[in-house]
Coordinates of C-alpha atoms and ligand atoms in Angstrom, one line a residue:
X813 CA 8.8 -0.7 34.9
X814 CA 8.7 2.4 33.0
X815 CA 5.3 4.2 33.4
X816 CA 3.0 6.1 30.3
X817 CA 3.7 9.7 30.3
X818 CA 1.0 10.2 29.8
X819 CA -1.8 8.1 32.5
X820 CA 0.9 6.5 34.2
X821 CA 0.0 2.8 33.3
X822 CA 2.9 0.7 32.6
X823 CA 4.9 1.6 29.4
X824 CA 5.0 -0.6 26.9
X825 CA 7.3 1.4 24.6
X826 CA 9.2 4.1 24.4
X827 CA 8.6 6.4 21.8
X828 CA 12.9 8.2 21.5
X829 CA 12.2 11.0 19.2
X830 CA 9.5 12.6 21.6
X831 CA 11.4 10.9 24.9
X832 CA 7.8 9.8 26.2
X833 CA 6.7 6.1 27.2
X834 CA 3.2 5.5 26.4
X835 CA 0.9 3.0 27.7
X836 CA -0.7 0.1 25.2
X837 CA -3.8 2.5 24.8
X838 CA -1.6 5.7 24.1
X839 CA 0.8 4.1 21.9
X840 CA -2.1 3.4 19.1
X841 CA -3.3 6.6 19.7
X842 CA -0.4 8.1 18.7
X843 CA 0.3 5.9 15.8
X844 CA -3.8 7.1 15.0
X845 CA -2.5 10.8 15.4
X846 CA 0.2 10.1 13.0
X847 CA -1.9 8.8 10.5
X848 CA -4.0 11.6 10.9
X849 CA -1.3 14.0 10.4
X850 CA -0.5 12.8 7.3
X851 CA -4.1 12.9 6.3
X852 CA -4.3 16.2 6.7
X853 CA -0.9 17.4 5.8
X854 CA -1.2 16.1 2.9
X855 CA -5.1 16.9 1.6
X856 CA -5.1 12.6 1.2
X857 CA -8.9 12.7 0.8
X858 CA -12.0 14.8 1.8
X859 CA -15.3 14.7 3.5
X860 CA -17.4 12.4 1.4
X861 CA -14.9 10.4 -0.7
X862 CA -14.2 6.7 -0.7
X863 CA -11.0 5.0 -0.4
X864 CA -10.5 1.9 -1.1
X865 CA -7.5 0.5 0.7
X866 CA -5.2 -2.6 -0.5
X867 CA -4.8 -5.2 2.2
X868 CA -2.1 -7.7 1.6
X869 CA -2.2 -9.7 4.9
X870 CA 0.6 -8.2 6.0
X871 CA 1.6 -6.1 9.2
X872 CA 1.5 -2.5 7.0
X873 CA -2.3 -3.4 5.7
X874 CA -3.8 -4.3 8.8
X875 CA -2.4 -1.1 10.5
X876 CA -3.2 0.7 7.6
X877 CA -6.8 -0.8 7.4
X878 CA -7.1 0.1 11.5
X879 CA -6.3 3.4 11.5
X880 CA -8.1 4.1 8.5
X881 CA -11.5 2.5 9.8
X882 CA -10.6 4.0 13.6
X883 CA -10.3 7.9 11.4
X884 CA -13.3 6.9 8.9
X885 CA -16.0 8.3 11.0
X886 CA -14.2 11.8 12.1
X887 CA -13.1 12.8 8.9
X888 CA -16.3 11.7 7.1
X889 CA -14.3 9.2 4.4
X890 CA -15.8 5.7 3.4
X891 CA -13.4 3.0 3.5
X892 CA -13.4 -0.4 1.4
X893 CA -11.0 -2.7 1.7
X894 CA -9.5 -5.0 -1.8
X895 CA -7.3 -8.3 -1.5
X896 CA -5.8 -10.2 -4.5
X897 CA -5.8 -14.4 -4.2
X898 CA -2.6 -14.0 -6.8
X899 CA -2.3 -17.8 -6.6
X900 CA 0.6 -18.4 -4.4
X901 CA 0.3 -21.3 -3.1
X902 CA 0.2 -21.7 0.6
X903 CA 1.0 -17.7 1.0
X904 CA -2.1 -17.4 -0.5
X905 CA -4.3 -19.1 0.9
X906 CA -2.8 -17.7 4.5
X907 CA -2.9 -13.9 3.5
X908 CA -6.5 -14.4 2.4
X909 CA -7.7 -15.3 5.5
X910 CA -5.7 -12.8 7.8
X911 CA -7.3 -10.0 5.5
X912 CA -10.8 -11.8 5.4
X913 CA -10.0 -12.1 9.3
X914 CA -9.0 -8.5 10.0
X915 CA -11.7 -6.5 7.8
X916 CA -14.2 -8.4 10.1
X917 CA -13.0 -7.8 13.0
X918 CA -12.7 -3.8 12.3
X919 CA -16.8 -4.6 10.2
X920 CA -14.8 -3.0 6.4
X921 CA -16.0 -4.4 3.5
X922 CA -13.6 -6.4 1.4
X923 CA -14.0 -7.1 -1.8
X924 CA -11.7 -9.9 -2.9
X925 CA -11.1 -11.0 -6.3
X926 CA -8.9 -14.4 -7.2
X927 CA -7.0 -14.3 -9.6
X928 CA -7.2 -17.8 -11.0
X929 CA -10.7 -17.5 -11.6
X930 CA -10.4 -14.8 -13.4
X931 CA -7.3 -15.5 -15.6
X932 CA -7.1 -19.6 -14.3
X933 CA -3.8 -18.8 -13.5
X934 CA -1.8 -17.0 -10.6
X935 CA 1.3 -15.3 -10.0
X936 CA 3.6 -18.1 -10.9
X937 CA 2.2 -19.2 -14.3
X938 CA 2.2 -15.7 -15.3
X939 CA 5.2 -14.8 -14.1
X940 CA 7.1 -17.8 -16.0
X941 CA 5.2 -17.4 -19.3
X942 CA 6.7 -13.2 -19.3
X943 CA 9.8 -14.4 -18.4
X944 CA 10.3 -11.6 -16.3
X945 CA 11.4 -12.0 -12.3
X946 CA 7.8 -13.2 -9.9
X947 CA 8.5 -10.0 -8.1
X948 CA 8.5 -7.4 -11.2
X949 CA 5.6 -9.7 -12.8
X950 CA 3.2 -9.5 -9.3
X951 CA 3.8 -6.1 -9.0
X952 CA 2.8 -4.8 -12.6
X953 CA -0.6 -7.2 -12.0
X954 CA -1.3 -5.6 -8.8
X955 CA -0.6 -2.3 -9.6
X956 CA -2.7 -2.7 -12.9
X957 CA -5.8 -5.2 -10.7
X958 CA -6.2 -2.2 -7.7
X959 CA -6.3 0.1 -9.9
X960 CA -9.1 -1.6 -12.1
X961 CA -10.9 -1.8 -8.6
X962 CA -10.7 1.6 -7.9
X963 CA -11.9 3.0 -11.5
X964 CA -14.8 0.0 -11.3
X965 CA -15.7 1.4 -7.4
X966 CA -16.2 5.3 -8.6
X967 CA -13.0 5.7 -5.1
X968 CA -11.7 8.8 -4.9
X969 CA -8.4 7.1 -3.5
X970 CA -6.4 4.0 -3.2
X971 CA -5.0 3.9 0.5
X972 CA -1.3 1.9 -0.2
X973 CA 0.5 0.6 3.1
X974 CA 4.0 2.2 2.1
X975 CA 5.8 3.2 5.7
X976 CA 8.0 5.8 6.4
X977 CA 11.0 3.5 6.1
X978 CA 9.6 1.9 2.6
X979 CA 9.5 5.3 1.5
X980 CA 13.6 6.1 3.0
X981 CA 14.9 3.0 1.0
X982 CA 13.3 3.7 -2.6
X983 CA 14.2 7.3 -2.2
X984 CA 18.0 6.6 -1.6
X985 CA 17.5 3.6 -4.0
X986 CA 16.1 6.0 -6.8
X987 CA 18.9 8.4 -5.9
X988 CA 21.8 6.5 -6.4
X989 CA 20.7 5.0 -9.7
X990 CA 19.3 9.0 -10.4
X991 CA 16.5 7.6 -11.7
X992 CA 14.5 11.4 -11.2
X993 CA 11.6 9.6 -12.0
X994 CA 11.2 7.6 -9.4
X995 CA 11.3 9.7 -7.0
X996 CA 8.2 11.2 -8.3
X997 CA 6.8 9.3 -7.7
X998 CA 7.3 8.4 -3.8
X999 CA 4.9 11.4 -2.7
X1000 CA 2.4 11.2 -0.1
X1001 CA -0.3 11.4 -2.7
X1002 CA -0.7 10.9 -6.3
X1003 CA -3.0 12.2 -8.6
X1004 CA -6.5 10.8 -10.3
X1005 CA -6.6 10.7 -14.1
X1006 CA -10.2 10.8 -14.6
X1007 CA -11.3 8.0 -15.7
X1008 CA -8.1 5.6 -16.6
X1009 CA -6.2 6.0 -13.1
X1010 CA -7.3 6.4 -9.2
X1011 CA -4.7 8.6 -7.2
X1012 CA -2.5 6.9 -4.2
X1013 CA -2.5 7.9 -0.9
X1014 CA 0.0 7.0 1.5
X1015 CA -1.3 7.8 4.9
X1016 CA 1.6 5.0 6.8
X1017 CA 4.3 7.6 5.3
X1018 CA 5.0 9.5 8.5
X1019 CA 5.3 6.2 10.4
X1020 CA 8.6 3.9 10.9
X1021 CA 8.4 0.8 9.8
X1022 CA 8.7 -0.8 14.1
X1023 CA 5.8 1.1 14.6
X1024 CA 3.2 0.0 11.9
X1025 CA 4.6 -3.3 13.6
X1026 CA 4.1 -2.3 16.9
X1027 CA 0.9 -0.7 16.4
X1028 CA -0.6 -4.4 14.8
X1029 CA 0.6 -6.3 17.7
X1030 CA -0.5 -4.0 20.5
X1031 CA -3.9 -3.8 18.6
X1032 CA -4.7 -7.5 18.5
X1033 CA -5.9 -7.3 14.8
X1034 CA -4.6 -10.7 12.5
X1035 CA -1.8 -10.1 10.6
X1036 CA 0.4 -13.0 8.1
X1037 CA 3.6 -12.8 10.1
X1038 CA 5.7 -14.5 7.0
X1039 CA 6.9 -12.8 3.8
X1040 CA 5.6 -14.2 0.0
X1041 CA 8.1 -17.2 -0.3
X1042 CA 9.4 -15.2 -4.4
X1043 CA 10.3 -11.9 -1.5
X1044 CA 13.2 -10.5 -3.8
X1045 CA 16.1 -8.7 -0.9
X1046 CA 18.1 -7.0 -2.7
X1047 CA 21.4 -6.7 -1.1
X1048 CA 21.3 -2.5 -1.9
X1049 CA 17.6 -2.5 -0.2
X1050 CA 19.1 -4.7 2.5
X1051 CA 22.2 -3.0 3.2
X1052 CA 20.3 0.6 2.4
X1053 CA 17.8 -0.5 5.0
X1054 CA 20.7 -0.3 7.5
X1055 CA 22.3 2.5 6.6
X1056 CA 19.8 4.3 7.4
X1057 CA 18.3 2.7 10.2
X1058 CA 21.9 3.4 11.9
X1059 CA 22.0 7.0 10.7
X1060 CA 18.7 6.9 12.6
X1061 CA 21.0 5.7 15.6
X1062 CA 22.9 7.8 15.6
X1063 CA 20.7 10.7 15.1
X1064 CA 16.9 10.9 15.4
X1065 CA 14.5 11.7 13.6
X1066 CA 16.7 11.7 10.5
X1067 CA 14.8 9.7 8.5
X1068 CA 11.8 11.7 9.3
X1069 CA 13.3 14.6 7.7
X1070 CA 14.5 12.3 4.8
X1071 CA 10.3 11.6 3.6
X1072 CA 8.9 14.8 5.1
X1073 CA 11.7 17.2 2.7
X1074 CA 11.0 14.6 0.0
X1075 CA 7.0 15.3 0.5
X1076 CA 7.7 19.2 0.0
X1077 CA 10.1 18.7 -3.4
X1078 CA 8.4 16.4 -4.9
X1079 CA 7.1 18.6 -7.3
X1080 CA 11.0 19.3 -8.0
X1081 CA 11.7 15.8 -9.5
X1082 CA 11.1 15.6 -13.4
X1083 CA 8.1 13.5 -14.0
X1084 CA 7.8 10.4 -16.7
X1085 CA 7.4 11.7 -19.8
X1086 CA 4.8 11.4 -22.7
X1087 CA 1.4 11.4 -23.1
X1088 CA -0.5 9.5 -20.6
X1089 CA -2.6 7.2 -23.0
X1090 CA -5.5 4.7 -22.8
X1091 CA -5.1 1.0 -23.4
X1092 CA -7.0 0.0 -26.9
X1093 CA -7.9 -3.0 -24.9
X1094 CA -9.6 -2.2 -21.9
X1095 CA -9.5 1.5 -21.5
X1096 CA -7.6 1.9 -18.4
X1097 CA -3.7 4.4 -17.9
X1098 CA -0.8 3.4 -20.0
X1099 CA 2.5 4.8 -21.1
X1100 CA 1.4 3.9 -25.0
X1101 CA 0.0 1.2 -26.5
X1102 CA -1.5 -1.8 -24.1
X1103 CA -1.0 -1.5 -20.6
X1104 CA 1.5 -4.1 -19.2
X1105 CA -1.2 -6.3 -17.8
X1106 CA -2.5 -6.4 -21.0
X1107 CA 0.8 -7.7 -22.7
X1108 CA 1.3 -10.3 -19.7
X1109 CA -1.9 -11.6 -20.4
X1110 CA -2.2 -12.1 -24.3
X1111 CA 1.3 -13.7 -23.6
X1112 CA 0.1 -16.2 -21.1
X1113 CA -3.3 -17.0 -22.3
X1114 CA -3.2 -15.8 -26.0
X1115 CA -5.4 -12.0 -24.9
X1116 CA -5.5 -9.8 -23.1
X1117 CA -7.3 -9.6 -19.7
X1118 CA -7.9 -6.4 -18.5
X1119 CA -11.7 -6.2 -19.9
X1120 CA -12.6 -9.6 -17.9
X1121 CA -11.1 -8.6 -14.5
X1122 CA -12.9 -4.7 -14.9
X1123 CA -15.9 -7.1 -15.6
X1124 CA -15.9 -9.1 -12.8
X1125 CA -14.7 -6.9 -9.9
X1126 CA -17.8 -5.1 -10.9
X1127 CA -20.2 -7.9 -10.6
X1128 CA -18.1 -8.5 -7.2
X1129 CA -19.1 -5.0 -6.3
X1130 CA -22.4 -5.2 -7.2
X1131 CA -23.0 -8.8 -5.7
X1132 CA -22.0 -6.6 -2.1
X1133 CA -23.6 -3.7 -3.1
X1134 CA -20.8 -1.1 -3.3
X1135 CA -21.5 0.1 -6.6
X1136 CA -22.2 4.1 -6.0
X1137 CA -25.3 5.0 -7.2
X1138 CA -24.7 7.2 -10.5
X1139 CA -22.9 4.0 -11.8
X1140 CA -25.5 0.6 -11.1
X1141 CA -27.0 1.1 -14.1
X1142 CA -24.0 2.6 -17.0
Ligands
FES684 FE1 3.9 -11.0 -5.8 FE2 5.2 -11.5 -3.7 S1 3.2 -10.9 -3.6 S2 5.6 -12.2 -5.8
ZN685 ZN1 -1.0 5.7 29.3
ZN686 ZN1 -5.2 -2.7 -20.8

């Protein structure tokens, strides 16, 4: 049986690009070191800052929350988890349980918002009235609610669980359709727009999908093994993923090169044109006029619900004692 190249204990994984076998403990440390490197290299978060990590209950969010919670002491940032119950039947129930167990095990506070409590409905009903694909409505809703939570909590950054494979595939897909503005959003970090949008960071930027999966398995943390029933497995994305993996087999490291070079050149890609404006209904970021969440909810419920979501998150945060001192009286 192969032995760990560091401590000679039985190995559980082989890291091909480094030509090293690693035991469980050293594998966990290897992934945590990658996350730390990404945080430092791309200046994702500073001392004394507050990070809101989006937790879905899946493997990447388990790796995200676990690695961040291990690093938060050393790097001096505060970590809060955020979960959205999307009202997707059994799947949402199971993912809520996974997210709650994960946060409890790690000792990280978790703020959970149930969409149905605020809107009286979840993603399936919202998607029906908006006549858009489930995943597209769900994406808009999640982006909105996560940003609203970050604004209400006074967070300095929102941490997302996208891994290196996700970035490589989105990058190739956007390149094929020459959607350069979409590529401009694939960096390790996006900027905060004061008062309306909190910048996003991707701490798993240098972590391969396989590594994230193995980390969450080896760390013994709970995560949901199922995928959302609406998951939209677009053929092109599946094929691109396979193509990138084939390339990686032939030239180990090429996937990582793709994402690190992208991060370096991200400023060269054109950003979406147009002024950043405030949604007249909820006050958060919009690309002109009412934001997409307020439009989706207006269509489904007859009125925009952004403000309600903000109020609900604020009330939950106050109950948990998570509002920052400067915010609690405003
Ligand atoms: Fe959003 Fe599946 S998680 S549609
Ligand atoms: Zn070892
Ligand atoms: Zn709005």
